[in-house]
Coordinates of C-alpha atoms in Angstrom, one line a residue:
X1 CA 5.9 -15.3 21.2
X2 CA 5.8 -17.9 23.9
X3 CA 2.1 -18.3 23.6
X4 CA 1.3 -16.5 26.9
X5 CA -1.3 -14.2 25.3
X6 CA -3.5 -13.6 28.4
X7 CA -0.4 -12.5 30.3
X8 CA 0.8 -10.4 27.4
X9 CA -2.5 -8.7 27.1
X10 CA -2.7 -8.1 30.9
X11 CA 0.8 -6.5 30.8
X12 CA -0.2 -4.3 27.8
X13 CA -3.4 -3.1 29.6
X14 CA -1.4 -2.4 32.8
X15 CA 1.1 -0.3 30.8
X16 CA -1.6 1.5 28.9
X17 CA -3.4 2.4 32.2
X18 CA -0.1 4.0 33.4
X19 CA -0.3 6.6 30.6
X20 CA -4.1 7.1 30.2
X21 CA -3.7 9.8 27.5
X22 CA -1.4 7.8 25.3
X23 CA -2.9 6.8 21.9
X24 CA 0.1 4.6 21.1
X25 CA -0.2 2.5 24.2
X26 CA -3.9 1.9 23.9
X27 CA -3.6 1.3 20.1
X28 CA -1.0 -1.4 20.8
X29 CA -3.4 -3.0 23.3
X30 CA -6.4 -2.8 20.9
X31 CA -4.3 -4.2 18.0
X32 CA -3.3 -7.1 20.2
X33 CA -6.9 -7.9 21.0
X34 CA -7.9 -7.6 17.4
X35 CA -5.1 -10.0 16.3
X36 CA -6.4 -12.5 18.8
X37 CA -9.9 -11.9 17.4
X38 CA -11.0 -10.8 20.8
X39 CA -13.2 -8.1 19.4
X40 CA -15.5 -7.4 22.5
X41 CA -12.4 -6.6 24.6
X42 CA -11.0 -4.4 21.9
X43 CA -14.4 -2.6 21.6
X44 CA -14.4 -2.1 25.4
X45 CA -11.1 -0.3 25.4
X46 CA -12.0 1.9 22.3
X47 CA -15.4 2.8 23.8
X48 CA -13.7 3.8 27.1
X49 CA -11.3 6.1 25.3
X50 CA -14.2 7.7 23.2
X51 CA -16.4 8.2 26.3
X52 CA -13.5 9.7 28.3
X53 CA -13.0 12.4 25.6
X54 CA -16.6 13.7 25.8
X55 CA -18.0 15.7 22.9
X56 CA -14.8 15.7 20.7
X57 CA -13.1 12.3 20.8
X58 CA -9.9 11.7 18.9
X59 CA -11.1 10.5 15.5
X60 CA -8.5 7.8 15.5
X61 CA -10.5 6.1 18.3
X62 CA -13.7 6.3 16.3
X63 CA -12.0 4.8 13.3
X64 CA -10.5 2.0 15.4
X65 CA -13.9 1.2 16.9
X66 CA -15.4 1.3 13.4
X67 CA -12.9 -1.4 12.4
X68 CA -13.8 -3.5 15.4
X69 CA -17.5 -3.1 14.6
X70 CA -16.9 -4.3 11.0
X71 CA -15.3 -7.4 12.5
X72 CA -18.3 -7.9 14.7
X73 CA -20.6 -7.6 11.6
X74 CA -22.3 -4.5 13.1
X75 CA -22.4 -2.4 9.9
X76 CA -24.7 0.3 11.3
X77 CA -22.4 1.0 14.3
X78 CA -19.2 0.8 12.1
X79 CA -20.4 3.3 9.6
X80 CA -21.7 5.7 12.3
X81 CA -18.3 5.7 13.9
X82 CA -16.5 6.2 10.6
X83 CA -18.8 9.1 9.6
X84 CA -18.5 10.7 13.0
X85 CA -14.7 10.3 12.9
X86 CA -14.5 12.0 9.5
X87 CA -16.8 14.8 10.8
X88 CA -14.5 15.4 13.9
X89 CA -11.5 15.4 11.5
X90 CA -13.0 18.1 9.4
X91 CA -13.9 15.9 6.5
X92 CA -10.3 15.8 5.3
X93 CA -9.4 13.5 2.5
X94 CA -7.8 10.9 4.6
X95 CA -10.8 10.6 6.9
X96 CA -13.3 10.6 4.0
X97 CA -11.3 7.9 2.3
X98 CA -11.6 5.7 5.4
X99 CA -15.4 6.2 5.4
X100 CA -15.6 5.2 1.7
X101 CA -13.4 2.2 2.3
X102 CA -15.8 1.1 5.1
X103 CA -18.8 1.4 2.8
X104 CA -16.8 -0.6 0.2
X105 CA -15.8 -3.3 2.7
X106 CA -19.4 -3.6 3.9
X107 CA -20.8 -3.9 0.4
X108 CA -22.9 -0.8 0.8
X109 CA -22.0 0.7 -2.6
X110 CA -24.9 2.9 -3.4
X111 CA -24.9 4.3 0.2
X112 CA -21.2 5.0 -0.1
X113 CA -21.8 7.0 -3.3
X114 CA -24.6 8.8 -1.6
X115 CA -22.4 9.7 1.3
X116 CA -19.6 11.1 -0.8
X117 CA -21.8 13.0 -3.1
X118 CA -23.7 14.4 -0.1
X119 CA -20.6 16.1 1.1
X120 CA -21.1 18.7 -1.6
X121 CA -18.7 20.0 -4.2
X122 CA -15.2 18.8 -3.3
X123 CA -12.1 19.7 -5.2
X124 CA -10.7 16.3 -4.3
X125 CA -6.9 16.1 -4.8
X126 CA -6.3 12.6 -3.2
X127 CA -6.2 10.0 -6.0
X128 CA -6.8 7.2 -3.4
X129 CA -10.1 8.8 -2.3
X130 CA -11.2 9.2 -5.9
X131 CA -10.2 5.6 -6.7
X132 CA -12.4 4.3 -3.9
X133 CA -15.2 6.5 -5.0
X134 CA -14.8 5.1 -8.5
X135 CA -15.0 1.5 -7.1
X136 CA -18.3 2.4 -5.4
X137 CA -19.7 4.0 -8.6
X138 CA -18.8 0.9 -10.6
X139 CA -20.5 -1.4 -8.2
X140 CA -23.5 0.9 -8.2
X141 CA -24.0 0.3 -12.0
X142 CA -22.4 3.7 -12.9
X143 CA -19.4 2.4 -14.8
X144 CA -19.1 5.5 -17.2
X145 CA -18.9 7.8 -14.2
X146 CA -16.3 5.5 -12.6
X147 CA -14.1 5.7 -15.7
X148 CA -14.2 9.5 -15.7
X149 CA -13.3 9.6 -12.0
X150 CA -10.4 7.2 -12.5
X151 CA -9.0 9.3 -15.4
X152 CA -9.1 12.3 -13.2
X153 CA -7.5 10.4 -10.3
X154 CA -4.7 9.2 -12.6
X155 CA -4.0 12.7 -13.7
X156 CA -3.5 13.7 -10.0
X157 CA -1.5 10.5 -9.2
X158 CA 0.9 11.1 -12.1
X159 CA 1.9 14.5 -10.6
X160 CA 2.4 12.9 -7.2
X161 CA 4.5 9.7 -7.1
X162 CA 4.9 6.2 -8.5
X163 CA 3.4 5.0 -5.2
X164 CA 0.2 6.9 -5.9
X165 CA 0.1 5.5 -9.5
X166 CA 0.5 1.9 -8.3
X167 CA -2.1 2.3 -5.5
X168 CA -4.6 3.7 -8.0
X169 CA -3.9 0.9 -10.5
X170 CA -4.7 -1.6 -7.8
X171 CA -8.0 0.2 -7.4
X172 CA -8.6 0.1 -11.2
X173 CA -8.0 -3.6 -11.3
X174 CA -10.2 -4.0 -8.2
X175 CA -13.0 -2.1 -10.1
X176 CA -13.0 -4.0 -13.4
X177 CA -11.5 -7.2 -14.8
X178 CA -8.5 -6.4 -16.9
X179 CA -10.2 -7.0 -20.3
X180 CA -13.2 -4.9 -19.3
X181 CA -11.0 -2.1 -18.0
X182 CA -8.9 -2.0 -21.1
X183 CA -12.1 -1.9 -23.3
X184 CA -13.5 1.0 -21.2
X185 CA -10.4 3.1 -21.4
X186 CA -9.8 2.3 -25.1
X187 CA -13.3 3.0 -26.4
X188 CA -15.1 5.5 -24.2
X189 CA -14.7 9.1 -25.1
X190 CA -11.9 10.9 -23.1
X191 CA -11.5 14.7 -22.7
X192 CA -8.3 16.0 -24.3
X193 CA -7.1 17.3 -20.9
X194 CA -7.1 13.7 -19.6
X195 CA -5.6 12.0 -22.6
X196 CA -2.2 11.4 -21.0
X197 CA -3.8 10.0 -17.9
X198 CA -5.9 7.7 -20.1
X199 CA -2.7 6.5 -21.9
X200 CA -1.0 5.9 -18.6
X201 CA -3.9 3.8 -17.5
X202 CA -3.8 1.8 -20.7
X203 CA 0.0 1.2 -20.5
X204 CA -0.5 -0.3 -17.1
X205 CA -3.5 -2.3 -18.2
X206 CA -1.7 -3.7 -21.3
X207 CA 1.1 -4.8 -18.9
X208 CA -1.3 -6.5 -16.6
X209 CA -2.8 -8.3 -19.6
X210 CA 0.7 -9.4 -20.7
X211 CA 0.5 -7.3 -23.9
X212 CA 4.1 -6.2 -23.4
X213 CA 4.7 -4.7 -26.9
X214 CA 1.6 -2.5 -26.6
X215 CA 2.6 -1.5 -23.1
X216 CA 6.1 -0.5 -24.1
X217 CA 4.9 1.4 -27.2
X218 CA 2.4 3.4 -25.0
X219 CA 5.2 4.2 -22.4
X220 CA 7.7 5.2 -25.1
X221 CA 5.2 7.6 -26.6
X222 CA 4.6 9.1 -23.1
X223 CA 8.3 9.3 -22.3
X224 CA 9.0 11.2 -25.6
X225 CA 6.4 13.8 -24.8
X226 CA 7.1 14.1 -21.0
X227 CA 7.5 17.7 -19.9
X228 CA 9.4 17.2 -16.6
X229 CA 12.1 15.1 -15.1
X230 CA 9.7 13.8 -12.5
X231 CA 7.2 12.5 -15.0
X232 CA 10.0 11.0 -17.2
X233 CA 11.5 9.2 -14.2
X234 CA 8.2 7.7 -13.2
X235 CA 7.5 6.5 -16.8
X236 CA 11.0 5.0 -17.1
X237 CA 10.4 3.2 -13.8
X238 CA 7.1 1.8 -15.2
X239 CA 8.9 0.7 -18.4
X240 CA 11.5 -1.1 -16.2
X241 CA 8.7 -2.9 -14.4
X242 CA 7.1 -4.1 -17.6
X243 CA 10.5 -5.5 -18.7
X244 CA 11.0 -7.1 -15.3
X245 CA 7.6 -8.8 -15.4
X246 CA 8.5 -10.0 -18.9
X247 CA 11.8 -11.3 -17.5
X248 CA 13.9 -9.1 -19.8
X249 CA 16.2 -8.2 -17.0
X250 CA 18.9 -6.3 -18.9
X251 CA 16.4 -3.9 -20.4
X252 CA 14.7 -3.6 -17.0
X253 CA 18.0 -2.5 -15.4
X254 CA 18.7 -0.1 -18.3
X255 CA 15.3 1.5 -17.8
X256 CA 15.7 1.7 -14.1
X257 CA 19.1 3.3 -14.4
X258 CA 17.7 5.9 -16.8
X259 CA 14.9 6.6 -14.3
X260 CA 17.5 7.2 -11.6
X261 CA 19.3 9.8 -13.8
X262 CA 16.1 11.9 -13.5
X263 CA 15.1 11.0 -10.0
X264 CA 18.0 9.5 -8.0
X265 CA 16.1 9.3 -4.7
X266 CA 13.1 7.1 -5.8
X267 CA 13.2 4.2 -3.3
X268 CA 11.1 2.0 -5.6
X269 CA 13.6 2.2 -8.4
X270 CA 16.6 1.8 -6.1
X271 CA 15.1 -1.3 -4.5
X272 CA 14.3 -2.9 -7.8
X273 CA 17.8 -2.3 -9.1
X274 CA 19.2 -3.8 -5.9
X275 CA 17.0 -6.9 -6.3
X276 CA 17.9 -7.5 -10.0
X277 CA 21.6 -7.0 -9.5
X278 CA 21.6 -9.5 -6.6
X279 CA 19.2 -12.1 -7.9
X280 CA 19.8 -12.0 -11.6
X281 CA 23.5 -11.0 -11.8
X282 CA 24.8 -12.1 -8.4
X283 CA 26.5 -8.7 -8.1
X284 CA 25.8 -8.6 -4.4
X285 CA 28.3 -5.8 -3.5
X286 CA 26.9 -3.5 -6.1
X287 CA 23.4 -4.4 -5.1
X288 CA 24.2 -3.7 -1.5
X289 CA 24.9 0.0 -2.3
X290 CA 21.5 0.4 -4.0
X291 CA 19.7 -1.4 -1.2
X292 CA 21.3 0.8 1.5
X293 CA 20.2 3.9 -0.4
X294 CA 16.7 2.6 -0.7
X295 CA 16.5 2.0 3.0
X296 CA 17.9 5.5 3.7
X297 CA 15.1 7.0 1.6
X298 CA 12.3 4.8 2.9
X299 CA 12.6 2.3 5.7
X300 CA 9.8 -0.1 5.1
X301 CA 9.3 -3.9 5.0
X302 CA 10.2 -4.1 1.3
X303 CA 13.5 -2.2 1.4
X304 CA 14.6 -3.9 4.6
X305 CA 13.7 -7.3 3.2
X306 CA 15.8 -6.6 0.0
X307 CA 18.7 -5.4 2.1
X308 CA 18.5 -8.3 4.5
X309 CA 18.4 -10.9 1.6
X310 CA 21.4 -9.3 0.0
X311 CA 23.3 -9.5 3.3
X312 CA 22.4 -13.2 3.4
X313 CA 24.0 -13.7 0.0
X314 CA 27.1 -11.9 1.3
X315 CA 27.3 -14.2 4.3
X316 CA 26.7 -11.4 6.7
X317 CA 24.2 -13.4 8.7
X318 CA 24.0 -11.4 11.9
X319 CA 23.4 -8.2 10.0
X320 CA 20.9 -10.0 7.8
X321 CA 18.9 -11.2 10.8
X322 CA 18.8 -7.7 12.2
X323 CA 17.4 -6.1 9.0
X324 CA 14.9 -8.9 8.3
X325 CA 13.7 -8.8 11.9
X326 CA 13.1 -5.1 11.5
X327 CA 11.1 -5.8 8.4
X328 CA 8.9 -8.2 10.2
X329 CA 8.4 -5.8 13.1
X330 CA 7.1 -3.2 10.6
X331 CA 4.8 -5.7 8.9
X332 CA 4.2 -9.0 10.6
X333 CA 2.1 -10.3 7.7
X334 CA 4.8 -9.9 5.0
X335 CA 5.6 -13.6 4.4
X336 CA 8.7 -13.2 2.3
X337 CA 10.7 -11.7 5.2
X338 CA 10.0 -14.8 7.3
X339 CA 11.3 -17.1 4.6
X340 CA 14.4 -14.9 4.2
X341 CA 15.0 -14.8 8.0
X342 CA 14.6 -18.5 8.3
X343 CA 17.2 -19.0 5.5
X344 CA 19.6 -16.5 7.2
X345 CA 19.3 -18.6 10.4
X346 CA 19.8 -21.9 8.5
X347 CA 22.9 -20.7 6.6
X348 CA 24.3 -19.4 9.9
X349 CA 23.8 -22.9 11.4
X350 CA 21.1 -21.7 13.8
X351 CA 18.7 -24.5 12.9
X352 CA 16.3 -24.3 15.9
X353 CA 15.7 -20.6 15.2
X354 CA 15.3 -21.3 11.5
X355 CA 12.6 -23.9 12.2

């Protein structure tokens, strides 16, 4: 923080050498080199750990070196490390997903499809892996197959969590422009078994296109025919999001509250209720209760930022600084937490720290 990066890196390397088997210590060191764009040094550390392990290195080192090679524009080396890492990891879904993401990031779309299909028949249950595979298919001029894969992925995501649904939708919107995606899922033939997944995709696409009425109608139909509390809760959460984006905050809160009746521990919903109560109604004490519940269920930069910002509104500046600092430690790239932390310092009269 004082700008003494060479000294900081030297200290980190000394600490890592004291515990030569520690992945965490060396990962911290490599991450520090990467942040400073000192990729050759990062590559040196990762290569040393790989060589030390012999025939069966920890796949995490291979994935790390693959990332470094991508930064160094060495696509061949990067992909070799990612593929080897997945092989050492037993071709599990997480590892395969990292390989596919590498192919996507290196713009080697057809080769990425060839790699995945070369793994043989996989009963893939990870919607993120299927979503990345669909992106590769679409960029290899195989849009119809991509649509089929995305429908299957949404069917799996719907049974998992709102986080999986949101992650998959990001991949859908990264695969096609909104208008083209909507056209694909409206007009291409869909198997009956995937009709609900297709409607779920369309509801999200209508919302992304600001076709609020159609999005709400599609969600209402899905809610009425939902067969489980989990599915109903996720759909009501999405309905709340559509209202929130459309700035109809009373209806958004009503939908979120209904969602919590079916799934009281969903941190996404708790966090959104906390935000709306605080920002739109200035009901900061009520918001604080929801924010604390969200953090208890999932301590991440988003829940901690919401909690910290509510504490700022309540004038509890020391507590706000603590929570917002925690948010930044978890994700140093999340800009909103820096703004909120600066505002906490400013309101507390700590102007130098605010600046």
